[in-house]
Amino acid sequence: MSPRPTPDLAGPGQESVWDYPRPPALERTDALVVVRLAGTTIAETRRAFRVLETSHPPSYYLPPDDIDRTFVNDVPGTTFCEWKGRASYVDVEVAGERAQRAGWYYPVPNVRYADLAGHVSFYPSRVECYVDGERVRSVPGGFYGGWVTDDVVGPFKGAPGTEWW
C-alpha cells in the first residue's frame, strides 16, 4: 500500500482535493459547464452538481434537461460506486464521430445522492469539457472522470501507483 501523498499547496482561489470529504459531498454550482464533441455542443448548463471526494478532482454532473439527447445514447453495462450506487453509461455521437462510454449517470442513486438521479457526468478524456470557459483536463489513467481545472490542486488519484490512496 502506498502512503498518502503530500498535498500540493493551494494558492489564492484554489481548492485542494485533499480538503474534500469522504464520503463525497454534493454541491450545486452556477458555473457555466459546457460539453462538446466535434465542434457541436452536447450540453450546456449553469445548474450542474459537483461531487467532491478526497483525492479526486470534482466530477461535474449535468441535468438531463440541459443535455441534447439526440447525440447521447445509453449503452449496455454498469459499474458500482460504494457511495452513489449503480452507474449506467452513454456514448456520444456527432456527425459520425463517436466517443464510446463518454459519460455516466446514476438512474437510481443511493439516498444521500438522490439529487444526481439522471444527471450525466462526462469524461474529459473522451469529449471536450469546459468550466467557465476553461478547457478541462483529465485525470491521468483511464478510470476516474474527475475534471482538472486551474482552481484545483492535487496530487490526484488515478495515475499508476495511486490505487491505494
Backbone as CSV, one residue per row, in Angstrom:
resi,resn,N_x,N_y,N_z,CA_x,CA_y,CA_z,C_x,C_y,C_z
1,MET,0.844,-1.170,0.000,0.000,0.000,0.000,0.895,1.240,0.000
2,SER,0.589,2.173,-0.920,1.406,3.381,-0.983,0.930,4.390,0.060
3,PRO,1.862,5.171,0.622,1.475,6.138,1.650,0.687,7.299,1.037
4,ARG,-0.072,7.952,1.892,-0.796,9.144,1.445,0.233,10.171,0.985
5,PRO,0.013,10.778,-0.173,0.972,11.755,-0.679,0.879,13.080,0.067
6,THR,1.877,13.899,-0.113,1.854,15.252,0.435,1.020,16.123,-0.482
7,PRO,-0.038,16.754,0.027,-0.870,17.609,-0.825,-0.085,18.790,-1.389
8,ASP,-0.393,19.154,-2.638,0.163,20.361,-3.238,-0.392,21.571,-2.502
9,LEU,0.375,22.634,-2.451,-0.049,23.853,-1.781,-1.068,24.582,-2.659
10,ALA,-2.235,24.879,-2.100,-3.270,25.618,-2.832,-2.949,27.104,-2.766
11,GLY,-3.054,27.760,-3.920,-2.843,29.201,-3.987,-4.164,29.941,-3.824
12,PRO,-4.139,31.244,-3.967,-5.370,32.034,-3.861,-6.409,31.567,-4.883
13,GLY,-7.633,31.370,-4.409,-8.720,30.953,-5.298,-8.686,29.491,-5.696
14,GLN,-7.779,28.710,-5.115,-7.688,27.291,-5.440,-8.211,26.438,-4.290
15,GLU,-8.619,25.216,-4.631,-9.043,24.217,-3.653,-8.095,23.031,-3.736
16,SER,-7.781,22.445,-2.604,-7.018,21.203,-2.580,-7.993,20.037,-2.513
17,VAL,-7.802,19.060,-3.392,-8.675,17.882,-3.354,-8.483,17.101,-2.061
18,TRP,-7.430,17.403,-1.328,-7.184,16.727,-0.055,-8.001,17.343,1.079
19,ASP,-8.685,18.463,0.791,-9.607,19.048,1.760,-11.045,18.587,1.514
20,TYR,-11.281,17.862,0.426,-12.629,17.346,0.141,-12.932,16.184,1.091
21,PRO,-14.205,15.968,1.402,-14.581,14.947,2.395,-14.691,13.536,1.806
22,ARG,-14.817,12.603,2.720,-15.127,11.217,2.386,-16.100,10.755,3.450
23,PRO,-17.308,10.347,3.148,-17.869,10.202,1.807,-17.979,11.550,1.093
24,PRO,-18.097,11.486,-0.247,-18.090,12.705,-1.049,-19.252,13.646,-0.737
25,ALA,-18.978,14.939,-0.952,-20.002,15.972,-0.818,-20.627,16.245,-2.186
26,LEU,-21.870,16.650,-2.161,-22.604,17.031,-3.368,-22.879,18.521,-3.258
27,GLU,-22.442,19.276,-4.273,-22.543,20.734,-4.214,-23.076,21.273,-5.539
28,ARG,-24.079,22.119,-5.461,-24.612,22.781,-6.659,-23.629,23.870,-7.082
29,THR,-23.460,24.090,-8.410,-22.622,25.168,-8.916,-23.362,25.926,-10.009
30,ASP,-23.136,27.234,-10.057,-23.712,28.030,-11.132,-22.672,28.369,-12.196
31,ALA,-21.521,27.691,-12.151,-20.509,27.862,-13.197,-21.111,27.441,-14.537
32,LEU,-20.640,28.053,-15.611,-21.075,27.648,-16.943,-20.312,26.390,-17.334
33,VAL,-21.035,25.288,-17.471,-20.455,23.991,-17.810,-20.923,23.615,-19.211
34,VAL,-19.957,23.334,-20.095,-20.257,23.024,-21.491,-19.533,21.740,-21.876
35,VAL,-20.219,20.890,-22.646,-19.632,19.658,-23.175,-19.811,19.677,-24.684
36,ARG,-18.719,19.372,-25.417,-18.755,19.386,-26.884,-18.064,18.150,-27.448
37,LEU,-18.488,17.797,-28.650,-17.794,16.782,-29.445,-17.865,17.235,-30.888
38,ALA,-16.736,17.180,-31.571,-16.640,17.528,-32.991,-17.223,18.919,-33.269
39,GLY,-16.979,19.851,-32.344,-17.438,21.216,-32.522,-18.906,21.455,-32.228
40,THR,-19.622,20.417,-31.805,-21.050,20.527,-31.510,-21.266,20.503,-30.007
41,THR,-22.081,21.432,-29.525,-22.402,21.464,-28.102,-23.405,20.368,-27.778
42,ILE,-23.025,19.500,-26.876,-23.852,18.375,-26.427,-24.681,18.787,-25.212
43,ALA,-24.074,19.608,-24.357,-24.743,20.030,-23.122,-24.192,21.381,-22.696
44,GLU,-25.063,22.169,-22.074,-24.657,23.464,-21.526,-25.583,23.789,-20.361
45,THR,-24.981,24.171,-19.237,-25.804,24.429,-18.059,-25.103,25.350,-17.073
46,ARG,-25.905,25.969,-16.242,-25.443,26.667,-15.039,-26.118,26.034,-13.820
47,ARG,-26.551,24.772,-13.986,-27.271,24.065,-12.919,-26.633,22.714,-12.613
48,ALA,-25.330,22.619,-12.760,-24.639,21.351,-12.525,-24.428,21.112,-11.032
49,PHE,-24.132,19.871,-10.717,-23.652,19.495,-9.391,-22.179,19.147,-9.512
50,ARG,-21.426,19.431,-8.446,-20.058,18.936,-8.322,-20.062,17.873,-7.235
51,VAL,-19.380,16.769,-7.495,-19.142,15.764,-6.462,-17.694,15.941,-6.030
52,LEU,-17.507,16.162,-4.734,-16.191,16.458,-4.169,-15.780,15.329,-3.233
53,GLU,-14.737,14.607,-3.633,-14.275,13.450,-2.863,-12.774,13.541,-2.649
54,THR,-12.333,13.233,-1.435,-10.920,13.268,-1.087,-10.061,12.648,-2.186
55,SER,-9.047,13.379,-2.608,-8.015,12.983,-3.586,-8.488,12.984,-5.037
56,HIS,-9.748,13.315,-5.283,-10.294,13.324,-6.649,-10.635,14.754,-7.071
57,PRO,-10.278,15.143,-8.312,-10.816,16.418,-8.772,-12.334,16.299,-8.905
58,PRO,-13.056,17.406,-8.855,-14.514,17.327,-8.925,-14.993,16.634,-10.198
59,SER,-16.092,15.922,-10.081,-16.835,15.445,-11.245,-18.067,16.331,-11.345
60,TYR,-18.338,16.832,-12.526,-19.498,17.699,-12.751,-20.614,16.877,-13.378
61,TYR,-21.799,16.958,-12.800,-22.971,16.226,-13.284,-23.974,17.231,-13.831
62,LEU,-24.369,17.044,-15.084,-25.252,17.975,-15.772,-26.679,17.458,-15.784
63,PRO,-27.655,18.353,-15.557,-29.052,17.914,-15.510,-29.528,17.416,-16.877
64,PRO,-30.378,16.386,-16.871,-30.829,15.799,-18.140,-31.507,16.797,-19.074
65,ASP,-32.204,17.792,-18.523,-32.882,18.777,-19.369,-31.917,19.685,-20.116
66,ASP,-30.651,19.725,-19.716,-29.661,20.588,-20.358,-28.707,19.800,-21.268
67,ILE,-29.067,18.562,-21.571,-28.273,17.697,-22.440,-29.079,17.410,-23.694
68,ASP,-28.465,17.595,-24.859,-29.140,17.291,-26.129,-29.062,15.787,-26.359
69,ARG,-30.131,15.093,-26.037,-30.147,13.621,-26.101,-30.115,13.078,-27.535
70,THR,-30.215,13.933,-28.538,-30.078,13.430,-29.916,-28.650,12.955,-30.173
71,PHE,-27.691,13.380,-29.353,-26.290,12.990,-29.519,-25.820,11.976,-28.476
72,VAL,-26.676,11.653,-27.520,-26.290,10.818,-26.379,-27.158,9.566,-26.348
73,ASN,-26.508,8.403,-26.308,-27.234,7.129,-26.325,-26.759,6.230,-25.192
74,ASP,-27.722,5.624,-24.493,-27.379,4.647,-23.463,-26.707,3.441,-24.106
75,VAL,-25.756,2.857,-23.385,-25.061,1.658,-23.850,-25.122,0.602,-22.749
76,PRO,-24.951,-0.675,-23.124,-25.000,-1.745,-22.115,-23.841,-1.655,-21.124
77,GLY,-24.081,-2.187,-19.952,-23.047,-2.295,-18.934,-23.222,-1.289,-17.820
78,THR,-22.873,-1.714,-16.624,-22.946,-0.851,-15.450,-21.710,-1.072,-14.593
79,THR,-21.479,-0.131,-13.685,-20.468,-0.292,-12.645,-21.118,0.110,-11.329
80,PHE,-20.408,-0.113,-10.238,-20.970,0.185,-8.926,-20.027,1.090,-8.146
81,CYS,-20.570,2.166,-7.604,-19.843,3.074,-6.721,-20.330,2.834,-5.304
82,GLU,-19.406,2.662,-4.376,-19.794,2.397,-2.991,-20.621,3.528,-2.389
83,TRP,-20.500,4.744,-2.912,-21.224,5.886,-2.366,-22.522,6.166,-3.119
84,LYS,-22.429,6.206,-4.442,-23.565,6.683,-5.242,-24.457,5.568,-5.779
85,GLY,-23.942,4.352,-5.888,-24.759,3.235,-6.366,-24.352,2.765,-7.753
86,ARG,-25.323,2.197,-8.480,-25.065,1.600,-9.795,-25.114,2.659,-10.891
87,ALA,-24.029,2.746,-11.681,-23.912,3.723,-12.768,-24.191,3.064,-14.112
88,SER,-24.851,3.808,-14.975,-25.061,3.430,-16.373,-24.213,4.351,-17.240
89,TYR,-23.994,3.957,-18.504,-23.072,4.680,-19.380,-23.739,5.125,-20.671
90,VAL,-23.134,6.152,-21.281,-23.628,6.676,-22.555,-22.478,6.851,-23.539
91,ASP,-22.795,6.670,-24.813,-21.920,7.079,-25.903,-22.394,8.445,-26.370
92,VAL,-21.478,9.213,-26.936,-21.822,10.482,-27.565,-21.414,10.366,-29.026
93,GLU,-22.336,10.733,-29.933,-22.031,10.633,-31.362,-22.522,11.880,-32.088
94,VAL,-21.608,12.467,-32.863,-21.891,13.661,-33.646,-21.279,13.482,-35.033
95,ALA,-22.096,13.596,-36.060,-21.611,13.582,-37.453,-20.636,12.435,-37.718
96,GLY,-20.979,11.246,-37.229,-20.149,10.070,-37.459,-18.978,9.907,-36.507
97,GLU,-18.707,10.870,-35.660,-17.646,10.739,-34.659,-18.274,10.256,-33.359
98,ARG,-17.768,9.130,-32.861,-18.333,8.527,-31.652,-17.302,8.518,-30.532
99,ALA,-17.747,8.974,-29.359,-16.966,8.857,-28.126,-17.658,7.788,-27.290
100,GLN,-17.022,6.613,-27.217,-17.629,5.485,-26.528,-17.522,5.641,-25.015
101,ARG,-18.638,5.291,-24.353,-18.709,5.361,-22.888,-18.125,6.693,-22.406
102,ALA,-18.580,7.760,-23.028,-18.072,9.104,-22.760,-18.673,9.723,-21.511
103,GLY,-19.734,9.126,-20.999,-20.366,9.679,-19.807,-21.044,8.600,-18.994
104,TRP,-21.389,8.943,-17.777,-22.081,8.008,-16.897,-23.107,8.762,-16.058
105,TYR,-24.059,8.007,-15.535,-25.093,8.595,-14.680,-25.648,7.519,-13.762
106,TYR,-26.368,7.974,-12.758,-26.984,7.079,-11.784,-28.498,7.175,-11.956
107,PRO,-29.129,6.160,-12.562,-30.586,6.214,-12.731,-31.318,6.291,-11.393
108,VAL,-30.840,5.511,-10.411,-31.446,5.500,-9.078,-30.295,5.500,-8.059
109,PRO,-29.746,6.681,-7.767,-28.612,6.730,-6.841,-29.032,6.438,-5.403
110,ASN,-28.043,6.147,-4.580,-28.302,5.977,-3.158,-28.931,7.255,-2.606
111,VAL,-29.690,7.129,-1.534,-30.494,8.224,-0.985,-29.686,9.506,-0.776
112,ARG,-28.501,9.397,-0.241,-27.671,10.587,0.035,-27.382,11.399,-1.226
113,TYR,-27.408,10.741,-2.396,-27.092,11.397,-3.673,-28.301,11.436,-4.598
114,ALA,-29.496,11.397,-4.034,-30.731,11.342,-4.823,-30.843,12.483,-5.827
115,ASP,-30.290,13.657,-5.517,-30.364,14.792,-6.439,-29.621,14.540,-7.748
116,LEU,-28.734,13.543,-7.781,-27.982,13.228,-9.004,-28.765,12.369,-9.992
117,ALA,-29.931,11.894,-9.631,-30.686,10.975,-10.500,-30.799,11.543,-11.912
118,GLY,-30.300,10.781,-12.888,-30.395,11.154,-14.290,-29.381,12.173,-14.759
119,HIS,-28.658,12.833,-13.857,-27.625,13.796,-14.243,-26.439,13.029,-14.831
120,VAL,-25.840,13.556,-15.878,-24.745,12.865,-16.568,-23.431,13.603,-16.331
121,SER,-22.396,12.846,-16.011,-21.042,13.373,-15.973,-20.294,12.799,-17.166
122,PHE,-19.398,13.583,-17.727,-18.670,13.177,-18.933,-17.179,13.081,-18.637
123,TYR,-16.500,12.166,-19.333,-15.052,12.022,-19.220,-14.373,13.088,-20.082
124,PRO,-13.592,13.981,-19.473,-12.911,14.994,-20.278,-11.826,14.412,-21.189
125,SER,-11.499,13.143,-21.016,-10.552,12.491,-21.928,-11.246,12.005,-23.210
126,ARG,-12.582,12.029,-23.239,-13.327,11.491,-24.386,-14.138,12.537,-25.130
127,VAL,-14.512,13.620,-24.436,-15.213,14.745,-25.053,-14.602,16.029,-24.488
128,GLU,-14.870,17.148,-25.132,-14.366,18.434,-24.645,-15.297,18.944,-23.549
129,CYS,-14.719,19.249,-22.394,-15.489,19.763,-21.263,-14.901,21.103,-20.848
130,TYR,-15.777,22.039,-20.507,-15.361,23.384,-20.132,-16.096,23.817,-18.867
131,VAL,-15.380,24.546,-18.007,-15.981,25.185,-16.834,-15.621,26.662,-16.915
132,ASP,-16.656,27.493,-17.035,-16.458,28.941,-17.173,-15.408,29.279,-18.230
133,GLY,-15.468,28.567,-19.357,-14.593,28.847,-20.487,-13.248,28.139,-20.458
134,GLU,-12.871,27.549,-19.329,-11.589,26.839,-19.235,-11.755,25.400,-19.690
135,ARG,-10.897,24.955,-20.613,-10.919,23.570,-21.067,-10.425,22.677,-19.934
136,VAL,-11.234,21.695,-19.599,-10.937,20.767,-18.512,-9.906,19.744,-18.974
137,ARG,-9.019,19.383,-18.070,-8.046,18.331,-18.325,-8.492,17.070,-17.589
138,SER,-8.089,15.922,-18.099,-8.492,14.661,-17.467,-7.461,14.217,-16.445
139,VAL,-7.903,13.352,-15.568,-7.036,12.736,-14.577,-6.173,11.695,-15.291
140,PRO,-4.893,11.587,-14.936,-4.081,10.523,-15.533,-4.703,9.151,-15.274
141,GLY,-4.530,8.227,-16.183,-5.157,6.914,-16.072,-6.533,6.985,-16.713
142,GLY,-7.191,5.879,-16.880,-8.443,5.886,-17.610,-9.697,5.638,-16.809
143,PHE,-9.582,5.430,-15.505,-10.746,5.010,-14.741,-11.580,6.174,-14.224
144,TYR,-10.933,7.156,-13.606,-11.672,8.245,-12.959,-12.015,9.339,-13.961
145,GLY,-13.156,9.980,-13.733,-13.631,11.009,-14.652,-13.578,12.402,-14.077
146,GLY,-12.717,12.654,-13.100,-12.635,13.982,-12.491,-12.217,15.051,-13.487
147,TRP,-12.639,16.263,-13.196,-12.386,17.411,-14.065,-11.290,18.279,-13.446
148,VAL,-10.115,18.299,-14.046,-8.993,19.076,-13.549,-9.030,20.463,-14.196
149,THR,-9.122,21.483,-13.346,-9.081,22.877,-13.784,-7.996,23.585,-12.989
150,ASP,-7.709,24.819,-13.374,-6.655,25.575,-12.694,-6.977,25.872,-11.233
151,ASP,-8.245,25.741,-10.840,-8.590,26.084,-9.457,-8.605,24.889,-8.504
152,VAL,-8.113,23.729,-8.958,-7.953,22.591,-8.044,-6.517,22.084,-8.105
153,VAL,-6.010,21.683,-6.944,-4.660,21.128,-6.878,-4.710,19.753,-6.256
154,GLY,-3.722,18.926,-6.564,-3.669,17.544,-6.134,-2.586,17.307,-5.098
155,PRO,-1.906,16.182,-5.284,-1.972,15.256,-6.415,-3.318,14.528,-6.473
156,PHE,-3.650,14.044,-7.696,-4.943,13.445,-7.961,-4.853,11.927,-8.048
157,LYS,-5.821,11.268,-7.472,-5.914,9.819,-7.585,-6.257,9.459,-9.026
158,GLY,-5.651,8.400,-9.534,-5.953,7.919,-10.869,-4.729,7.490,-11.645
159,ALA,-3.610,8.149,-11.404,-2.371,7.788,-12.093,-1.864,6.448,-11.569
160,PRO,-1.037,5.743,-12.338,-0.458,4.498,-11.849,0.214,4.710,-10.490
161,GLY,-0.024,3.768,-9.580,0.558,3.833,-8.244,-0.317,4.525,-7.217
162,THR,-1.476,5.020,-7.626,-2.348,5.749,-6.688,-3.543,4.921,-6.243
163,GLU,-3.579,3.651,-6.598,-4.758,2.821,-6.332,-5.132,2.753,-4.865
164,TRP,-4.186,2.854,-3.961,-4.457,2.616,-2.543,-4.497,3.884,-1.711
165,TRP,-4.573,5.023,-2.333,-4.679,6.274,-1.564,-6.002,6.305,-0.855
